[in-house]
Every structure is written in structure tokens, then in C-alpha cells.
């Protein structure tokens, strides 16, 4: 499933493949070169759990996709936040003026997850209650 099928199925297969099986790890690493950025992001995300060299390569690939924009950019940013990569901060800054309340709430959570509580704090005063609630919870959870 990692090598064939729709992008959605490939992403799911990559996400659920056990990293204890060497042939699956090889397939995951090979998927990073896929033409579909969603598949590449899924592969890079799993590579973060491999050796330090592979994790470094994964972070570089995720940064490249995040900068490029498109459908997979948000997933790439999320993976970089999970990896606690501070180099994602400038990429997140572009999302501060998002019109979507859910995008602003995601951003507040990402700032909090990176330990950037001063950047997450303004979202507690957002006009949308959902953003305020998620921002407050993220800040408290990280403090």
C-alpha cells in the first residue's frame, strides 16, 4: 500500500506501518521522493522517528514543502512543530492574519507547543470563542 494506490491510502499506510520491519522502513524512506507532497510529508513525518541523520533530512524536506505552500504545507508545518523545530516559526508567522478561526486556533496551539507562549497569548483575546478556548488550553497545557 505504501507504493501503490491513491495518495490518501498511501498516507494512511505510511502512518500505520510498523518501523520495526526493515522493508517497510525502506518503503517509507523511498516515499519521501514522491511527486505528491502529501505522501512525501507522511514519509518525512515517520522519518523523524528514525536515525538522527534521517530525522535531519526529514526536517529539511518538511521545511521545503512548508515553504512551497499548497495542500501539504500545513501538514508539513504541523510535523515541524511536533519535531519542535524552531525554524518553522517564520513560516507560522505568515498564518497570524488567517481569516479562518480554526486556522488561528491551530496557530495558537502550535506556538504553545513550541514553547512560544508570548506568541500564543494574543490568541486568548481573539474575537472567536473557539480560538480563545483552544489558545488558553494550549497555553495552560504547555506551561
mmCIF file with all atom_site columns, N, CA, C and O in Angstrom, residues 14-15 19 28 39-50 58 62 74-82 110:
data_model
loop_
_atom_site.group_PDB
_atom_site.id
_atom_site.type_symbol
_atom_site.label_atom_id
_atom_site.label_alt_id
_atom_site.label_comp_id
_atom_site.label_asym_id
_atom_site.label_entity_id
_atom_site.label_seq_id
_atom_site.pdbx_PDB_ins_code
_atom_site.Cartn_x
_atom_site.Cartn_y
_atom_site.Cartn_z
_atom_site.occupancy
_atom_site.B_iso_or_equiv
_atom_site.pdbx_formal_charge
_atom_site.auth_seq_id
_atom_site.auth_comp_id
_atom_site.auth_asym_id
_atom_site.auth_atom_id
_atom_site.pdbx_PDB_model_num
ATOM 1   N N  . UNK A 1 14  ? 1.600  4.673  5.234  1.00 0.00 ? 14  UNK A N  1
ATOM 2   C CA . UNK A 1 14  ? 2.859  5.172  5.796  1.00 0.00 ? 14  UNK A CA 1
ATOM 3   C C  . UNK A 1 14  ? 2.695  5.459  7.281  1.00 0.00 ? 14  UNK A C  1
ATOM 4   O O  . UNK A 1 14  ? 3.547  5.111  8.098  1.00 0.00 ? 14  UNK A O  1
ATOM 5   N N  . UNK A 1 15  ? 1.586  6.073  7.642  1.00 0.00 ? 15  UNK A N  1
ATOM 6   C CA . UNK A 1 15  ? 1.349  6.433  9.046  1.00 0.00 ? 15  UNK A CA 1
ATOM 7   C C  . UNK A 1 15  ? 1.203  5.214  9.947  1.00 0.00 ? 15  UNK A C  1
ATOM 8   O O  . UNK A 1 15  ? 1.555  5.269  11.128 1.00 0.00 ? 15  UNK A O  1
ATOM 9   N N  . UNK A 1 19  ? 7.627  0.530  12.251 1.00 0.00 ? 19  UNK A N  1
ATOM 10  C CA . UNK A 1 19  ? 9.008  0.864  11.927 1.00 0.00 ? 19  UNK A CA 1
ATOM 11  C C  . UNK A 1 19  ? 9.976  -0.252 12.308 1.00 0.00 ? 19  UNK A C  1
ATOM 12  O O  . UNK A 1 19  ? 11.177 -0.142 12.066 1.00 0.00 ? 19  UNK A O  1
ATOM 13  N N  . UNK A 1 28  ? 9.078  3.521  3.251  1.00 0.00 ? 28  UNK A N  1
ATOM 14  C CA . UNK A 1 28  ? 8.753  4.854  3.783  1.00 0.00 ? 28  UNK A CA 1
ATOM 15  C C  . UNK A 1 28  ? 9.793  5.864  3.344  1.00 0.00 ? 28  UNK A C  1
ATOM 16  O O  . UNK A 1 28  ? 9.461  6.952  2.872  1.00 0.00 ? 28  UNK A O  1
ATOM 17  N N  . UNK A 1 39  ? 2.077  12.659 0.292  1.00 0.00 ? 39  UNK A N  1
ATOM 18  C CA . UNK A 1 39  ? 2.761  11.383 0.548  1.00 0.00 ? 39  UNK A CA 1
ATOM 19  C C  . UNK A 1 39  ? 4.157  11.658 1.096  1.00 0.00 ? 39  UNK A C  1
ATOM 20  O O  . UNK A 1 39  ? 4.597  11.016 2.061  1.00 0.00 ? 39  UNK A O  1
ATOM 21  N N  . UNK A 1 40  ? 4.848  12.618 0.506  1.00 0.00 ? 40  UNK A N  1
ATOM 22  C CA . UNK A 1 40  ? 6.193  12.962 0.969  1.00 0.00 ? 40  UNK A CA 1
ATOM 23  C C  . UNK A 1 40  ? 6.166  13.433 2.418  1.00 0.00 ? 40  UNK A C  1
ATOM 24  O O  . UNK A 1 40  ? 7.030  13.045 3.217  1.00 0.00 ? 40  UNK A O  1
ATOM 25  N N  . UNK A 1 41  ? 5.181  14.256 2.776  1.00 0.00 ? 41  UNK A N  1
ATOM 26  C CA . UNK A 1 41  ? 5.078  14.741 4.165  1.00 0.00 ? 41  UNK A CA 1
ATOM 27  C C  . UNK A 1 41  ? 4.852  13.570 5.116  1.00 0.00 ? 41  UNK A C  1
ATOM 28  O O  . UNK A 1 41  ? 5.464  13.501 6.188  1.00 0.00 ? 41  UNK A O  1
ATOM 29  N N  . UNK A 1 42  ? 4.002  12.643 4.738  1.00 0.00 ? 42  UNK A N  1
ATOM 30  C CA . UNK A 1 42  ? 3.760  11.475 5.589  1.00 0.00 ? 42  UNK A CA 1
ATOM 31  C C  . UNK A 1 42  ? 5.051  10.684 5.790  1.00 0.00 ? 42  UNK A C  1
ATOM 32  O O  . UNK A 1 42  ? 5.348  10.233 6.901  1.00 0.00 ? 42  UNK A O  1
ATOM 33  N N  . UNK A 1 43  ? 5.828  10.530 4.721  1.00 0.00 ? 43  UNK A N  1
ATOM 34  C CA . UNK A 1 43  ? 7.092  9.802  4.818  1.00 0.00 ? 43  UNK A CA 1
ATOM 35  C C  . UNK A 1 43  ? 8.087  10.559 5.701  1.00 0.00 ? 43  UNK A C  1
ATOM 36  O O  . UNK A 1 43  ? 8.727  9.966  6.581  1.00 0.00 ? 43  UNK A O  1
ATOM 37  N N  . UNK A 1 44  ? 8.209  11.856 5.473  1.00 0.00 ? 44  UNK A N  1
ATOM 38  C CA . UNK A 1 44  ? 9.122  12.657 6.296  1.00 0.00 ? 44  UNK A CA 1
ATOM 39  C C  . UNK A 1 44  ? 8.709  12.610 7.767  1.00 0.00 ? 44  UNK A C  1
ATOM 40  O O  . UNK A 1 44  ? 9.561  12.540 8.654  1.00 0.00 ? 44  UNK A O  1
ATOM 41  N N  . UNK A 1 45  ? 7.421  12.663 8.020  1.00 0.00 ? 45  UNK A N  1
ATOM 42  C CA . UNK A 1 45  ? 6.932  12.643 9.412  1.00 0.00 ? 45  UNK A CA 1
ATOM 43  C C  . UNK A 1 45  ? 7.378  11.362 10.115 1.00 0.00 ? 45  UNK A C  1
ATOM 44  O O  . UNK A 1 45  ? 7.797  11.387 11.261 1.00 0.00 ? 45  UNK A O  1
ATOM 45  N N  . UNK A 1 46  ? 7.301  10.234 9.411  1.00 0.00 ? 46  UNK A N  1
ATOM 46  C CA . UNK A 1 46  ? 7.730  8.966  10.005 1.00 0.00 ? 46  UNK A CA 1
ATOM 47  C C  . UNK A 1 46  ? 9.248  8.904  10.129 1.00 0.00 ? 46  UNK A C  1
ATOM 48  O O  . UNK A 1 46  ? 9.787  8.294  11.044 1.00 0.00 ? 46  UNK A O  1
ATOM 49  N N  . UNK A 1 47  ? 9.953  9.532  9.183  1.00 0.00 ? 47  UNK A N  1
ATOM 50  C CA . UNK A 1 47  ? 11.415 9.532  9.228  1.00 0.00 ? 47  UNK A CA 1
ATOM 51  C C  . UNK A 1 47  ? 11.952 10.281 10.436 1.00 0.00 ? 47  UNK A C  1
ATOM 52  O O  . UNK A 1 47  ? 13.085 10.045 10.858 1.00 0.00 ? 47  UNK A O  1
ATOM 53  N N  . UNK A 1 48  ? 11.153 11.164 11.000 1.00 0.00 ? 48  UNK A N  1
ATOM 54  C CA . UNK A 1 48  ? 11.578 11.891 12.204 1.00 0.00 ? 48  UNK A CA 1
ATOM 55  C C  . UNK A 1 48  ? 11.882 10.937 13.353 1.00 0.00 ? 48  UNK A C  1
ATOM 56  O O  . UNK A 1 48  ? 12.638 11.275 14.260 1.00 0.00 ? 48  UNK A O  1
ATOM 57  N N  . UNK A 1 49  ? 11.283 9.737  13.325 1.00 0.00 ? 49  UNK A N  1
ATOM 58  C CA . UNK A 1 49  ? 11.471 8.760  14.397 1.00 0.00 ? 49  UNK A CA 1
ATOM 59  C C  . UNK A 1 49  ? 12.631 7.803  14.119 1.00 0.00 ? 49  UNK A C  1
ATOM 60  O O  . UNK A 1 49  ? 12.883 6.903  14.922 1.00 0.00 ? 49  UNK A O  1
ATOM 61  N N  . UNK A 1 50  ? 13.324 7.993  13.000 1.00 0.00 ? 50  UNK A N  1
ATOM 62  C CA . UNK A 1 50  ? 14.427 7.100  12.650 1.00 0.00 ? 50  UNK A CA 1
ATOM 63  C C  . UNK A 1 50  ? 15.747 7.672  13.168 1.00 0.00 ? 50  UNK A C  1
ATOM 64  O O  . UNK A 1 50  ? 15.753 8.382  14.165 1.00 0.00 ? 50  UNK A O  1
ATOM 65  N N  . UNK A 1 58  ? 14.595 14.651 7.113  1.00 0.00 ? 58  UNK A N  1
ATOM 66  C CA . UNK A 1 58  ? 13.145 14.824 7.152  1.00 0.00 ? 58  UNK A CA 1
ATOM 67  C C  . UNK A 1 58  ? 12.781 16.269 7.482  1.00 0.00 ? 58  UNK A C  1
ATOM 68  O O  . UNK A 1 58  ? 11.891 16.846 6.851  1.00 0.00 ? 58  UNK A O  1
ATOM 69  N N  . UNK A 1 62  ? 10.626 18.676 5.123  1.00 0.00 ? 62  UNK A N  1
ATOM 70  C CA . UNK A 1 62  ? 9.385  19.284 5.615  1.00 0.00 ? 62  UNK A CA 1
ATOM 71  C C  . UNK A 1 62  ? 9.437  20.801 5.493  1.00 0.00 ? 62  UNK A C  1
ATOM 72  O O  . UNK A 1 62  ? 8.444  21.435 5.118  1.00 0.00 ? 62  UNK A O  1
ATOM 73  N N  . UNK A 1 74  ? 0.493  22.824 5.297  1.00 0.00 ? 74  UNK A N  1
ATOM 74  C CA . UNK A 1 74  ? 0.028  22.872 6.679  1.00 0.00 ? 74  UNK A CA 1
ATOM 75  C C  . UNK A 1 74  ? 0.429  21.604 7.433  1.00 0.00 ? 74  UNK A C  1
ATOM 76  O O  . UNK A 1 74  ? 0.822  21.682 8.600  1.00 0.00 ? 74  UNK A O  1
ATOM 77  N N  . UNK A 1 75  ? 0.333  20.450 6.771  1.00 0.00 ? 75  UNK A N  1
ATOM 78  C CA . UNK A 1 75  ? 0.768  19.202 7.410  1.00 0.00 ? 75  UNK A CA 1
ATOM 79  C C  . UNK A 1 75  ? 2.268  19.222 7.678  1.00 0.00 ? 75  UNK A C  1
ATOM 80  O O  . UNK A 1 75  ? 2.727  18.709 8.697  1.00 0.00 ? 75  UNK A O  1
ATOM 81  N N  . UNK A 1 76  ? 3.023  19.808 6.763  1.00 0.00 ? 76  UNK A N  1
ATOM 82  C CA . UNK A 1 76  ? 4.471  19.905 6.953  1.00 0.00 ? 76  UNK A CA 1
ATOM 83  C C  . UNK A 1 76  ? 4.783  20.793 8.155  1.00 0.00 ? 76  UNK A C  1
ATOM 84  O O  . UNK A 1 76  ? 5.652  20.471 8.972  1.00 0.00 ? 76  UNK A O  1
ATOM 85  N N  . UNK A 1 77  ? 4.069  21.913 8.280  1.00 0.00 ? 77  UNK A N  1
ATOM 86  C CA . UNK A 1 77  ? 4.282  22.795 9.431  1.00 0.00 ? 77  UNK A CA 1
ATOM 87  C C  . UNK A 1 77  ? 3.935  22.071 10.726 1.00 0.00 ? 77  UNK A C  1
ATOM 88  O O  . UNK A 1 77  ? 4.649  22.191 11.731 1.00 0.00 ? 77  UNK A O  1
ATOM 89  N N  . UNK A 1 78  ? 2.844  21.324 10.714 1.00 0.00 ? 78  UNK A N  1
ATOM 90  C CA . UNK A 1 78  ? 2.442  20.578 11.914 1.00 0.00 ? 78  UNK A CA 1
ATOM 91  C C  . UNK A 1 78  ? 3.509  19.558 12.307 1.00 0.00 ? 78  UNK A C  1
ATOM 92  O O  . UNK A 1 78  ? 3.827  19.404 13.490 1.00 0.00 ? 78  UNK A O  1
ATOM 93  N N  . UNK A 1 79  ? 4.086  18.891 11.323 1.00 0.00 ? 79  UNK A N  1
ATOM 94  C CA . UNK A 1 79  ? 5.130  17.908 11.611 1.00 0.00 ? 79  UNK A CA 1
ATOM 95  C C  . UNK A 1 79  ? 6.377  18.590 12.173 1.00 0.00 ? 79  UNK A C  1
ATOM 96  O O  . UNK A 1 79  ? 7.024  18.061 13.083 1.00 0.00 ? 79  UNK A O  1
ATOM 97  N N  . UNK A 1 80  ? 6.698  19.763 11.656 1.00 0.00 ? 80  UNK A N  1
ATOM 98  C CA . UNK A 1 80  ? 7.848  20.504 12.176 1.00 0.00 ? 80  UNK A CA 1
ATOM 99  C C  . UNK A 1 80  ? 7.602  20.961 13.614 1.00 0.00 ? 80  UNK A C  1
ATOM 100 O O  . UNK A 1 80  ? 8.524  20.957 14.437 1.00 0.00 ? 80  UNK A O  1
ATOM 101 N N  . UNK A 1 81  ? 6.383  21.344 13.924 1.00 0.00 ? 81  UNK A N  1
ATOM 102 C CA . UNK A 1 81  ? 6.043  21.715 15.301 1.00 0.00 ? 81  UNK A CA 1
ATOM 103 C C  . UNK A 1 81  ? 6.183  20.493 16.210 1.00 0.00 ? 81  UNK A C  1
ATOM 104 O O  . UNK A 1 81  ? 6.750  20.582 17.302 1.00 0.00 ? 81  UNK A O  1
ATOM 105 N N  . UNK A 1 82  ? 5.673  19.338 15.755 1.00 0.00 ? 82  UNK A N  1
ATOM 106 C CA . UNK A 1 82  ? 5.800  18.114 16.546 1.00 0.00 ? 82  UNK A CA 1
ATOM 107 C C  . UNK A 1 82  ? 7.259  17.771 16.805 1.00 0.00 ? 82  UNK A C  1
ATOM 108 O O  . UNK A 1 82  ? 7.604  17.250 17.867 1.00 0.00 ? 82  UNK A O  1
ATOM 109 N N  . UNK A 1 110 ? 0.111  25.651 18.026 1.00 0.00 ? 110 UNK A N  1
ATOM 110 C CA . UNK A 1 110 ? 1.464  25.390 17.530 1.00 0.00 ? 110 UNK A CA 1
ATOM 111 C C  . UNK A 1 110 ? 2.489  26.259 18.257 1.00 0.00 ? 110 UNK A C  1
ATOM 112 O O  . UNK A 1 110 ? 3.562  25.788 18.632 1.00 0.00 ? 110 UNK A O  1
#
